[in-house]
């Protein structure tokens, strides 16, 4: 992509000043329009060292309203970032609806650096690029505009600028000393950059190569490209909104759902003495396993989903009792806040993933989209249908990073739920646990069962399998949860 | 405070289980009550090494609803934290209304470690403790409950437990290796801890010494103390709400305000040629000064306040043009979000302070409380009256950390404002800048002027002085701003 570029393009000062002023006004207007329509925009800048990136970005920022954008300079990772998958630091920085996030170096920088300096195996490099592709596709599916620039200069220009920068005593990389090594490696870097650009040049997030030997020309090209992309994005969005008002034909016969849950034997139970004995045993094993996890820097994600009153809280408490609060966190997932609703659905969950060596226990989770949001029509059909893939990709990224994934579906039958609801209503300090919503959800038992069955089928993966817990008997359920966690951890340690 | 403590206190298992269950139910109920009333609670745990802190905290957490609390383990600082004043990492973690933040080690840990290991001068130690005192008082003033525990054990107990921990192969400090040095320094640490406890035992945030030789007794003491404090807090809050409905007597004659702004000569102006020349000169100087700042790791805060249409944006753009976007950020301050309103007023500003070596330019700021919020009755009188002190303390903390503070009041007269409002209305791409609110604020010119005068008087400090910018002539104003920034930076560099 870079070889054919004509780097001789130029623009003189007067023409630049005239054009950039006009384009700037246009840009400001488009920013307000996208803001009002709630279209989120991501702008990525990559490029050679000394390609003038800081100057071009600064000029691009001038006509924008600072209220609506955020600039992120991607430098060295800090200790928190090192304990999370690469893409975490970018997921957590995506803009909300109507906002603009500008990345001065991006997720590609890491891929290039790692590959260049550490000579990682091709497979790992591919995994990494795949992860980046998931990220961009998931955002684009959700209506994010992604505009990517690569600032291209010639080797001679680069040498001249580097000398000039040194001459002026400007610190070269600010926070990026690690790059010093290969700053002069133009020729060796070229094929690698070509490969990265080619493999990540996808229709919903294409690259624009910017001829940056001349800063005026480069700035104008960035502005023009941005304006055209945002204009296109706005009209695409307008189209889609129009289409949504035309109703799709409704299906006349119901779908055939998988029936995984039918096979569950809910009669299993456990005597009190056996319960106490096993609980003690598993809690002790768990208690020492957590320190092994910590020392091996492996993160663990434990997910609890299931019917209302199926005993999630009780199981979580039996796990938590055995753990050091410095190493685990219970993450209760409820109704999303306004700010969470203004981001991609997965954003709030990326923010909660555990550090390497820590355990996150989710009391309900990202599966809400294919359960409650589906059953209650809280999202569009295409959103929850898309979510199976989004979820699998999310869990794949966690698993590739070394995360041990354990997922429980707490299963009870309708009669047992009724008994528990009534008991809650009759116990003063448990009454707050039961609300109108619980009774309402109960009326939709069939809808929820279909959703659960489909979820269990579509999101049981090799890297993140589901465990169905027969929950009518609380003691049996708690021991099954404890045992599954302990045995999964021990297994994973033996694998390594 | 520690010498007189009777460490022989104990509780047997049966009594503990009975009591902790009852207290747990009580605790859960109080958590819900405080949540509904919107009372934020901060719980601090400090104590000796091997005082059983993790176990006691975990037992304390069990009856709480995870939806309403957050546990923070204070370990080593990361690179971002090292570039901010000590208290920043705690300010950013305060709970929102109704929430509970639990600190496993806290702001005191830093004070103790620094003092113990680096032997810092008494003056610095006092400054540090003062900063912590500001923090707690400001929160308490805003209705935060602060409950502080020191877990006390004897030296013999400590030695026994440390051996036991080592025997079980548990990693001792998790993320806190830096403490290894003085873990056995019980006797040398004692007087230092005594001093810290004494000087920070204040009525709105008192310490409770917990006898922790026996974990059962300690847990029960923590629970009982917490319950009593929250009950007290709730009834105090109820009292206050009652009192607020009784109206205070209104003053019949207006106050005499200081008249700092009257003395401003708004006729100053600058010719175009001189403007262009000076602008170029100062921008070049600023451009190289920013790298000096970066290399010396000094943060800069530049604040812009002033009348609507007084030219803040134009001045900010002239500064920004000269800067590297990796080293500065414009922070526009608008209407607070719901989540910001649910925290202490200063919370949102702590989140925006610049890293060491960076420049933050605030387009409006924390002065909103004593300007617009005062003039428009958006907060209570006692809140904006209290804010002068809160603001001065905030800026003192920044200045003590080495931050260079530059504050501009952009001043124009009423006629000039009218001219500019009309011009905005008649320029298509500037029309969005002028709203109903601007015209409404203009009607309250007198109220705003009184507020500005009082603000300029009460918040001009040696460490963060105000500069009044005569703004009727835009060219004059822009050069004055550029010159003030450049000269202040040069002065500060010469001081060092």
mmCIF file of N, CA, C and O in Angstrom, chain A residues 25 29 32 53-54 57-58 61-62 65-67 70-71 73 77-81 104 169-171 174-175 291 294-295 317 320-321 323-330 332-334 338 429 432, chain B residues 25 29 32 53-54 57-58 61-62 65-67 70-71 73 77-80 104 169-171 174-175 291 294-295 317 320-321 323-330 332-334 338 429 432:
data_model
loop_
_atom_site.group_PDB
_atom_site.id
_atom_site.type_symbol
_atom_site.label_atom_id
_atom_site.label_comp_id
_atom_site.label_asym_id
_atom_site.label_seq_id
_atom_site.Cartn_x
_atom_site.Cartn_y
_atom_site.Cartn_z
ATOM 1 N N UNK A 25 -14.293 25.299 9.423
ATOM 2 C CA UNK A 25 -15.684 25.673 9.709
ATOM 3 C C UNK A 25 -16.622 24.499 9.420
ATOM 4 O O UNK A 25 -17.483 24.145 10.223
ATOM 5 N N UNK A 29 -18.987 22.236 12.048
ATOM 6 C CA UNK A 29 -20.419 22.006 11.850
ATOM 7 C C UNK A 29 -20.756 20.521 11.858
ATOM 8 O O UNK A 29 -21.739 20.091 12.458
ATOM 9 N N UNK A 32 -20.840 19.065 15.342
ATOM 10 C CA UNK A 32 -22.108 19.326 16.040
ATOM 11 C C UNK A 32 -23.221 18.419 15.520
ATOM 12 O O UNK A 32 -24.033 17.906 16.282
ATOM 13 N N UNK A 53 3.307 13.758 13.183
ATOM 14 C CA UNK A 53 2.002 13.374 13.732
ATOM 15 C C UNK A 53 1.465 14.383 14.741
ATOM 16 O O UNK A 53 0.305 14.797 14.655
ATOM 17 N N UNK A 54 2.299 14.800 15.684
ATOM 18 C CA UNK A 54 1.820 15.715 16.726
ATOM 19 C C UNK A 54 1.319 17.022 16.102
ATOM 20 O O UNK A 54 0.248 17.511 16.450
ATOM 21 N N UNK A 57 -1.971 16.416 14.104
ATOM 22 C CA UNK A 57 -3.091 16.229 15.033
ATOM 23 C C UNK A 57 -3.487 17.567 15.646
ATOM 24 O O UNK A 57 -4.665 17.914 15.727
ATOM 25 N N UNK A 58 -2.491 18.336 16.065
ATOM 26 C CA UNK A 58 -2.823 19.616 16.711
ATOM 27 C C UNK A 58 -3.590 20.538 15.763
ATOM 28 O O UNK A 58 -4.551 21.197 16.151
ATOM 29 N N UNK A 61 -7.111 19.398 15.496
ATOM 30 C CA UNK A 61 -7.923 19.653 16.693
ATOM 31 C C UNK A 61 -8.465 21.085 16.767
ATOM 32 O O UNK A 61 -9.518 21.324 17.348
ATOM 33 N N UNK A 62 -7.702 22.023 16.207
ATOM 34 C CA UNK A 62 -8.029 23.438 16.415
ATOM 35 C C UNK A 62 -9.493 23.788 16.137
ATOM 36 O O UNK A 62 -10.117 24.462 16.941
ATOM 37 N N UNK A 65 -14.568 21.374 18.833
ATOM 38 C CA UNK A 65 -14.985 21.793 20.161
ATOM 39 C C UNK A 65 -14.464 20.786 21.187
ATOM 40 O O UNK A 65 -14.820 19.615 21.124
ATOM 41 N N UNK A 66 -13.613 21.260 22.123
ATOM 42 C CA UNK A 66 -13.000 20.319 23.076
ATOM 43 C C UNK A 66 -14.039 19.581 23.930
ATOM 44 O O UNK A 66 -13.759 18.538 24.504
ATOM 45 N N UNK A 67 -15.242 20.126 24.008
ATOM 46 C CA UNK A 67 -16.294 19.465 24.777
ATOM 47 C C UNK A 67 -16.625 18.096 24.181
ATOM 48 O O UNK A 67 -17.123 17.222 24.865
ATOM 49 N N UNK A 70 -11.823 13.574 22.771
ATOM 50 C CA UNK A 70 -10.795 13.216 23.727
ATOM 51 C C UNK A 70 -9.618 12.695 22.912
ATOM 52 O O UNK A 70 -9.809 11.909 21.993
ATOM 53 N N UNK A 71 -8.415 13.189 23.226
ATOM 54 C CA UNK A 71 -7.218 12.708 22.535
ATOM 55 C C UNK A 71 -6.461 11.752 23.450
ATOM 56 O O UNK A 71 -6.212 12.081 24.608
ATOM 57 N N UNK A 73 -2.946 9.647 23.843
ATOM 58 C CA UNK A 73 -1.612 9.335 23.343
ATOM 59 C C UNK A 73 -1.227 7.962 23.867
ATOM 60 O O UNK A 73 -1.218 7.726 25.066
ATOM 61 N N UNK A 77 2.864 1.000 28.444
ATOM 62 C CA UNK A 77 1.809 0.498 29.314
ATOM 63 C C UNK A 77 2.188 0.684 30.778
ATOM 64 O O UNK A 77 3.357 0.597 31.139
ATOM 65 N N UNK A 78 1.202 0.952 31.627
ATOM 66 C CA UNK A 78 1.467 1.039 33.070
ATOM 67 C C UNK A 78 1.182 -0.318 33.691
ATOM 68 O O UNK A 78 0.687 -1.234 33.030
ATOM 69 N N UNK A 79 1.493 -0.457 35.005
ATOM 70 C CA UNK A 79 1.363 -1.799 35.611
ATOM 71 C C UNK A 79 -0.055 -2.355 35.541
ATOM 72 O O UNK A 79 -0.248 -3.546 35.437
ATOM 73 N N UNK A 80 -1.063 -1.475 35.575
ATOM 74 C CA UNK A 80 -2.435 -1.992 35.481
ATOM 75 C C UNK A 80 -2.715 -2.522 34.077
ATOM 76 O O UNK A 80 -3.380 -3.528 33.897
ATOM 77 N N UNK A 81 -2.219 -1.803 33.089
ATOM 78 C CA UNK A 81 -2.460 -2.207 31.710
ATOM 79 C C UNK A 81 -1.746 -3.508 31.364
ATOM 80 O O UNK A 81 -2.244 -4.307 30.568
ATOM 81 N N UNK A 104 -3.607 8.935 19.142
ATOM 82 C CA UNK A 104 -2.282 9.297 18.668
ATOM 83 C C UNK A 104 -1.437 8.048 18.905
ATOM 84 O O UNK A 104 -0.952 7.832 19.997
ATOM 85 N N UNK A 169 16.633 20.284 20.396
ATOM 86 C CA UNK A 169 16.623 19.812 21.787
ATOM 87 C C UNK A 169 15.263 19.358 22.277
ATOM 88 O O UNK A 169 14.996 19.326 23.471
ATOM 89 N N UNK A 170 14.405 18.993 21.343
ATOM 90 C CA UNK A 170 13.075 18.517 21.740
ATOM 91 C C UNK A 170 13.175 17.040 22.116
ATOM 92 O O UNK A 170 13.801 16.263 21.401
ATOM 93 N N UNK A 171 12.600 16.650 23.261
ATOM 94 C CA UNK A 171 12.657 15.221 23.615
ATOM 95 C C UNK A 171 11.905 14.407 22.561
ATOM 96 O O UNK A 171 10.776 14.741 22.213
ATOM 97 N N UNK A 174 8.836 11.577 23.935
ATOM 98 C CA UNK A 174 8.064 11.797 25.141
ATOM 99 C C UNK A 174 8.078 10.496 25.934
ATOM 100 O O UNK A 174 9.127 10.109 26.414
ATOM 101 N N UNK A 175 6.981 9.778 25.989
ATOM 102 C CA UNK A 175 6.967 8.630 26.909
ATOM 103 C C UNK A 175 7.354 7.306 26.249
ATOM 104 O O UNK A 175 7.105 6.254 26.792
ATOM 105 N N UNK A 291 -3.730 -18.364 45.916
ATOM 106 C CA UNK A 291 -2.376 -17.804 45.976
ATOM 107 C C UNK A 291 -1.518 -18.318 44.822
ATOM 108 O O UNK A 291 -0.627 -17.632 44.337
ATOM 109 N N UNK A 294 -2.424 -16.178 41.992
ATOM 110 C CA UNK A 294 -1.779 -14.875 42.131
ATOM 111 C C UNK A 294 -0.322 -14.952 41.718
ATOM 112 O O UNK A 294 0.173 -14.110 40.970
ATOM 113 N N UNK A 295 0.350 -16.002 42.171
ATOM 114 C CA UNK A 295 1.778 -16.082 41.866
ATOM 115 C C UNK A 295 2.035 -16.400 40.396
ATOM 116 O O UNK A 295 3.032 -15.992 39.840
ATOM 117 N N UNK A 317 -21.441 -16.308 47.987
ATOM 118 C CA UNK A 317 -20.933 -16.095 49.345
ATOM 119 C C UNK A 317 -20.042 -17.259 49.795
ATOM 120 O O UNK A 317 -19.017 -17.044 50.431
ATOM 121 N N UNK A 320 -16.739 -16.669 48.211
ATOM 122 C CA UNK A 320 -16.065 -15.482 48.747
ATOM 123 C C UNK A 320 -15.498 -15.720 50.143
ATOM 124 O O UNK A 320 -14.416 -15.232 50.474
ATOM 125 N N UNK A 321 -16.227 -16.499 50.947
ATOM 126 C CA UNK A 321 -15.750 -16.769 52.308
ATOM 127 C C UNK A 321 -14.344 -17.344 52.315
ATOM 128 O O UNK A 321 -13.579 -17.120 53.247
ATOM 129 N N UNK A 323 -11.962 -16.703 50.212
ATOM 130 C CA UNK A 323 -10.999 -15.921 49.430
ATOM 131 C C UNK A 323 -10.481 -14.696 50.173
ATOM 132 O O UNK A 323 -11.124 -14.192 51.094
ATOM 133 N N UNK A 324 -9.329 -14.239 49.747
ATOM 134 C CA UNK A 324 -8.727 -13.024 50.286
ATOM 135 C C UNK A 324 -9.310 -11.823 49.519
ATOM 136 O O UNK A 324 -9.234 -11.777 48.293
ATOM 137 N N UNK A 325 -9.885 -10.862 50.241
ATOM 138 C CA UNK A 325 -10.576 -9.767 49.532
ATOM 139 C C UNK A 325 -9.635 -8.941 48.660
ATOM 140 O O UNK A 325 -10.085 -8.177 47.822
ATOM 141 N N UNK A 326 -8.347 -9.090 48.856
ATOM 142 C CA UNK A 326 -7.401 -8.377 47.985
ATOM 143 C C UNK A 326 -7.285 -9.039 46.622
ATOM 144 O O UNK A 326 -6.700 -8.488 45.709
ATOM 145 N N UNK A 327 -7.812 -10.266 46.529
ATOM 146 C CA UNK A 327 -7.628 -11.022 45.292
ATOM 147 C C UNK A 327 -8.920 -11.336 44.549
ATOM 148 O O UNK A 327 -8.889 -11.948 43.498
ATOM 149 N N UNK A 328 -10.049 -10.975 45.135
ATOM 150 C CA UNK A 328 -11.281 -11.245 44.384
ATOM 151 C C UNK A 328 -12.199 -10.038 44.456
ATOM 152 O O UNK A 328 -12.035 -9.169 45.311
ATOM 153 N N UNK A 329 -13.163 -10.002 43.555
ATOM 154 C CA UNK A 329 -14.147 -8.937 43.553
ATOM 155 C C UNK A 329 -15.457 -9.492 43.039
ATOM 156 O O UNK A 329 -15.464 -10.209 42.046
ATOM 157 N N UNK A 330 -16.544 -9.208 43.760
ATOM 158 C CA UNK A 330 -17.866 -9.582 43.257
ATOM 159 C C UNK A 330 -18.380 -8.412 42.435
ATOM 160 O O UNK A 330 -18.381 -7.270 42.892
ATOM 161 N N UNK A 332 -21.613 -7.125 40.745
ATOM 162 C CA UNK A 332 -23.039 -7.314 40.499
ATOM 163 C C UNK A 332 -23.423 -6.522 39.256
ATOM 164 O O UNK A 332 -23.017 -5.381 39.096
ATOM 165 N N UNK A 333 -24.168 -7.157 38.362
ATOM 166 C CA UNK A 333 -24.517 -6.473 37.122
ATOM 167 C C UNK A 333 -26.009 -6.167 37.126
ATOM 168 O O UNK A 333 -26.836 -7.077 37.178
ATOM 169 N N UNK A 334 -26.325 -4.880 37.118
ATOM 170 C CA UNK A 334 -27.726 -4.481 37.133
ATOM 171 C C UNK A 334 -28.086 -3.694 35.894
ATOM 172 O O UNK A 334 -27.451 -3.828 34.847
ATOM 173 N N UNK A 338 -26.922 5.640 32.401
ATOM 174 C CA UNK A 338 -27.026 6.423 31.169
ATOM 175 C C UNK A 338 -25.722 6.413 30.387
ATOM 176 O O UNK A 338 -25.712 6.270 29.171
ATOM 177 N N UNK A 429 -36.110 -9.353 56.786
ATOM 178 C CA UNK A 429 -34.862 -8.816 56.238
ATOM 179 C C UNK A 429 -34.535 -9.374 54.848
ATOM 180 O O UNK A 429 -33.472 -9.106 54.301
ATOM 181 N N UNK A 432 -36.772 -7.135 50.837
ATOM 182 C CA UNK A 432 -36.276 -6.204 49.813
ATOM 183 C C UNK A 432 -35.802 -6.931 48.562
ATOM 184 O O UNK A 432 -35.720 -6.349 47.488
ATOM 185 N N UNK B 25 -27.300 -8.975 59.782
ATOM 186 C CA UNK B 25 -28.632 -8.599 59.293
ATOM 187 C C UNK B 25 -28.860 -7.097 59.496
ATOM 188 O O UNK B 25 -29.332 -6.384 58.606
ATOM 189 N N UNK B 29 -29.378 -4.047 56.647
ATOM 190 C CA UNK B 29 -30.506 -3.111 56.664
ATOM 191 C C UNK B 29 -30.023 -1.664 56.658
ATOM 192 O O UNK B 29 -30.571 -0.811 55.956
ATOM 193 N N UNK B 32 -28.879 -0.485 53.263
ATOM 194 C CA UNK B 32 -30.004 -0.086 52.398
ATOM 195 C C UNK B 32 -30.559 1.276 52.793
ATOM 196 O O UNK B 32 -30.884 2.104 51.937
ATOM 197 N N UNK B 53 -5.966 -8.148 58.782
ATOM 198 C CA UNK B 53 -6.805 -7.174 58.091
ATOM 199 C C UNK B 53 -7.652 -7.797 56.981
ATOM 200 O O UNK B 53 -8.863 -7.553 56.897
ATOM 201 N N UNK B 54 -7.019 -8.614 56.146
ATOM 202 C CA UNK B 54 -7.760 -9.186 55.019
ATOM 203 C C UNK B 54 -8.926 -10.032 55.522
ATOM 204 O O UNK B 54 -10.051 -9.932 55.034
ATOM 205 N N UNK B 57 -11.682 -7.779 57.083
ATOM 206 C CA UNK B 57 -12.421 -7.077 56.027
ATOM 207 C C UNK B 57 -13.360 -8.044 55.312
ATOM 208 O O UNK B 57 -14.528 -7.752 55.076
ATOM 209 N N UNK B 58 -12.860 -9.229 54.994
ATOM 210 C CA UNK B 58 -13.708 -10.174 54.265
ATOM 211 C C UNK B 58 -14.951 -10.547 55.074
ATOM 212 O O UNK B 58 -16.055 -10.626 54.547
ATOM 213 N N UNK B 61 -17.400 -7.755 54.916
ATOM 214 C CA UNK B 61 -18.064 -7.604 53.614
ATOM 215 C C UNK B 61 -19.237 -8.562 53.417
ATOM 216 O O UNK B 61 -20.182 -8.255 52.691
ATOM 217 N N UNK B 62 -19.143 -9.744 54.062
ATOM 218 C CA UNK B 62 -20.115 -10.809 53.753
ATOM 219 C C UNK B 62 -21.574 -10.351 53.822
ATOM 220 O O UNK B 62 -22.354 -10.640 52.923
ATOM 221 N N UNK B 65 -24.306 -5.814 50.570
ATOM 222 C CA UNK B 65 -24.706 -6.008 49.178
ATOM 223 C C UNK B 65 -23.612 -5.445 48.265
ATOM 224 O O UNK B 65 -23.333 -4.248 48.327
ATOM 225 N N UNK B 66 -23.003 -6.305 47.438
ATOM 226 C CA UNK B 66 -21.880 -5.840 46.600
ATOM 227 C C UNK B 66 -22.277 -4.710 45.650
ATOM 228 O O UNK B 66 -21.427 -3.977 45.170
ATOM 229 N N UNK B 67 -23.552 -4.582 45.378
ATOM 230 C CA UNK B 67 -24.018 -3.502 44.508
ATOM 231 C C UNK B 67 -23.678 -2.133 45.108
ATOM 232 O O UNK B 67 -23.572 -1.152 44.385
ATOM 233 N N UNK B 70 -17.486 -0.637 47.270
ATOM 234 C CA UNK B 70 -16.292 -0.884 46.479
ATOM 235 C C UNK B 70 -15.133 -1.001 47.468
ATOM 236 O O UNK B 70 -15.021 -0.197 48.379
ATOM 237 N N UNK B 71 -14.324 -2.056 47.304
ATOM 238 C CA UNK B 71 -13.155 -2.225 48.166
ATOM 239 C C UNK B 71 -11.905 -1.825 47.391
ATOM 240 O O UNK B 71 -11.705 -2.279 46.269
ATOM 241 N N UNK B 73 -7.791 -1.803 47.546
ATOM 242 C CA UNK B 73 -6.569 -2.205 48.227
ATOM 243 C C UNK B 73 -5.464 -1.241 47.804
ATOM 244 O O UNK B 73 -5.195 -1.095 46.618
ATOM 245 N N UNK B 77 2.174 2.455 44.045
ATOM 246 C CA UNK B 77 1.631 3.399 43.073
ATOM 247 C C UNK B 77 2.057 2.986 41.670
ATOM 248 O O UNK B 77 3.138 2.455 41.466
ATOM 249 N N UNK B 78 1.185 3.248 40.691
ATOM 250 C CA UNK B 78 1.555 2.981 39.304
ATOM 251 C C UNK B 78 2.114 4.272 38.688
ATOM 252 O O UNK B 78 2.083 5.326 39.321
ATOM 253 N N UNK B 79 2.590 4.196 37.442
ATOM 254 C CA UNK B 79 3.254 5.375 36.874
ATOM 255 C C UNK B 79 2.325 6.584 36.783
ATOM 256 O O UNK B 79 2.760 7.709 36.885
ATOM 257 N N UNK B 80 1.019 6.336 36.571
ATOM 258 C CA UNK B 80 0.111 7.480 36.509
ATOM 259 C C UNK B 80 -0.042 8.128 37.883
ATOM 260 O O UNK B 80 -0.119 9.339 38.002
ATOM 261 N N UNK B 104 -8.604 -0.689 52.144
ATOM 262 C CA UNK B 104 -7.723 -1.657 52.779
ATOM 263 C C UNK B 104 -6.334 -1.020 52.683
ATOM 264 O O UNK B 104 -5.679 -1.094 51.661
ATOM 265 N N UNK B 169 2.964 -20.789 53.142
ATOM 266 C CA UNK B 169 3.380 -20.439 51.777
ATOM 267 C C UNK B 169 2.532 -19.358 51.134
ATOM 268 O O UNK B 169 2.488 -19.219 49.915
ATOM 269 N N UNK B 170 1.874 -18.568 51.972
ATOM 270 C CA UNK B 170 1.046 -17.502 51.428
ATOM 271 C C UNK B 170 1.933 -16.290 51.115
ATOM 272 O O UNK B 170 2.763 -15.912 51.937
ATOM 273 N N UNK B 171 1.781 -15.697 49.920
ATOM 274 C CA UNK B 171 2.601 -14.515 49.629
ATOM 275 C C UNK B 171 2.233 -13.397 50.604
ATOM 276 O O UNK B 171 1.066 -13.090 50.791
ATOM 277 N N UNK B 174 1.268 -9.452 48.944
ATOM 278 C CA UNK B 174 0.645 -9.303 47.640
ATOM 279 C C UNK B 174 1.413 -8.220 46.897
ATOM 280 O O UNK B 174 2.564 -8.441 46.550
ATOM 281 N N UNK B 175 0.850 -7.042 46.730
ATOM 282 C CA UNK B 175 1.532 -6.095 45.861
ATOM 283 C C UNK B 175 2.458 -5.126 46.594
ATOM 284 O O UNK B 175 2.829 -4.105 46.061
ATOM 285 N N UNK B 291 8.735 21.862 26.624
ATOM 286 C CA UNK B 291 9.604 20.692 26.729
ATOM 287 C C UNK B 291 10.448 20.732 28.000
ATOM 288 O O UNK B 291 10.793 19.711 28.565
ATOM 289 N N UNK B 294 8.208 19.458 30.594
ATOM 290 C CA UNK B 294 8.107 18.008 30.493
ATOM 291 C C UNK B 294 9.329 17.336 31.106
ATOM 292 O O UNK B 294 9.212 16.387 31.876
ATOM 293 N N UNK B 295 10.499 17.888 30.789
ATOM 294 C CA UNK B 295 11.713 17.238 31.273
ATOM 295 C C UNK B 295 11.887 17.429 32.781
ATOM 296 O O UNK B 295 12.450 16.593 33.451
ATOM 297 N N UNK B 317 -7.109 29.038 22.173
ATOM 298 C CA UNK B 317 -6.615 28.549 20.887
ATOM 299 C C UNK B 317 -5.216 29.092 20.595
ATOM 300 O O UNK B 317 -4.355 28.366 20.105
ATOM 301 N N UNK B 320 -2.897 26.960 22.576
ATOM 302 C CA UNK B 320 -2.859 25.577 22.091
ATOM 303 C C UNK B 320 -2.067 25.451 20.794
ATOM 304 O O UNK B 320 -1.342 24.478 20.590
ATOM 305 N N UNK B 321 -2.192 26.450 19.921
ATOM 306 C CA UNK B 321 -1.468 26.409 18.650
ATOM 307 C C UNK B 321 0.022 26.173 18.849
ATOM 308 O O UNK B 321 0.679 25.569 18.013
ATOM 309 N N UNK B 323 1.433 24.492 21.233
ATOM 310 C CA UNK B 323 1.750 23.361 22.100
ATOM 311 C C UNK B 323 1.662 22.021 21.377
ATOM 312 O O UNK B 323 0.982 21.874 20.373
ATOM 313 N N UNK B 324 2.355 21.045 21.934
ATOM 314 C CA UNK B 324 2.320 19.676 21.445
ATOM 315 C C UNK B 324 1.112 18.967 22.074
ATOM 316 O O UNK B 324 0.990 18.930 23.293
ATOM 317 N N UNK B 325 0.234 18.398 21.254
ATOM 318 C CA UNK B 325 -1.004 17.841 21.826
ATOM 319 C C UNK B 325 -0.754 16.671 22.780
ATOM 320 O O UNK B 325 -1.633 16.276 23.522
ATOM 321 N N UNK B 326 0.449 16.133 22.763
ATOM 322 C CA UNK B 326 0.770 15.073 23.723
ATOM 323 C C UNK B 326 1.034 15.642 25.113
ATOM 324 O O UNK B 326 1.136 14.892 26.078
ATOM 325 N N UNK B 327 1.197 16.964 25.175
ATOM 326 C CA UNK B 327 1.589 17.567 26.450
ATOM 327 C C UNK B 327 0.558 18.526 27.023
ATOM 328 O O UNK B 327 0.770 19.069 28.101
ATOM 329 N N UNK B 328 -0.521 18.770 26.300
ATOM 330 C CA UNK B 328 -1.539 19.654 26.883
ATOM 331 C C UNK B 328 -2.919 19.086 26.649
ATOM 332 O O UNK B 328 -3.113 18.209 25.803
ATOM 333 N N UNK B 329 -3.869 19.574 27.392
ATOM 334 C CA UNK B 329 -5.251 19.161 27.227
ATOM 335 C C UNK B 329 -6.146 20.330 27.586
ATOM 336 O O UNK B 329 -5.917 20.988 28.595
ATOM 337 N N UNK B 330 -7.132 20.607 26.729
ATOM 338 C CA UNK B 330 -8.120 21.621 27.073
ATOM 339 C C UNK B 330 -9.272 20.901 27.779
ATOM 340 O O UNK B 330 -9.784 19.907 27.282
ATOM 341 N N UNK B 332 -12.889 21.502 28.968
ATOM 342 C CA UNK B 332 -14.041 22.400 29.024
ATOM 343 C C UNK B 332 -14.929 21.955 30.189
ATOM 344 O O UNK B 332 -15.184 20.775 30.352
ATOM 345 N N UNK B 333 -15.353 22.910 30.994
ATOM 346 C CA UNK B 333 -16.158 22.548 32.156
ATOM 347 C C UNK B 333 -17.586 23.036 31.937
ATOM 348 O O UNK B 333 -17.818 24.236 31.808
ATOM 349 N N UNK B 334 -18.504 22.100 31.849
ATOM 350 C CA UNK B 334 -19.901 22.476 31.637
ATOM 351 C C UNK B 334 -20.778 22.030 32.791
ATOM 352 O O UNK B 334 -20.303 21.853 33.923
ATOM 353 N N UNK B 338 -25.002 13.542 36.050
ATOM 354 C CA UNK B 338 -25.654 12.972 37.232
ATOM 355 C C UNK B 338 -24.642 12.344 38.176
ATOM 356 O O UNK B 338 -24.729 12.500 39.390
ATOM 357 N N UNK B 429 -21.996 30.259 11.262
ATOM 358 C CA UNK B 429 -21.289 29.177 11.948
ATOM 359 C C UNK B 429 -20.905 29.525 13.382
ATOM 360 O O UNK B 429 -20.231 28.773 14.062
ATOM 361 N N UNK B 432 -24.454 28.903 16.980
ATOM 362 C CA UNK B 432 -24.657 27.889 18.015
ATOM 363 C C UNK B 432 -24.046 28.304 19.353
ATOM 364 O O UNK B 432 -24.411 27.788 20.401
#
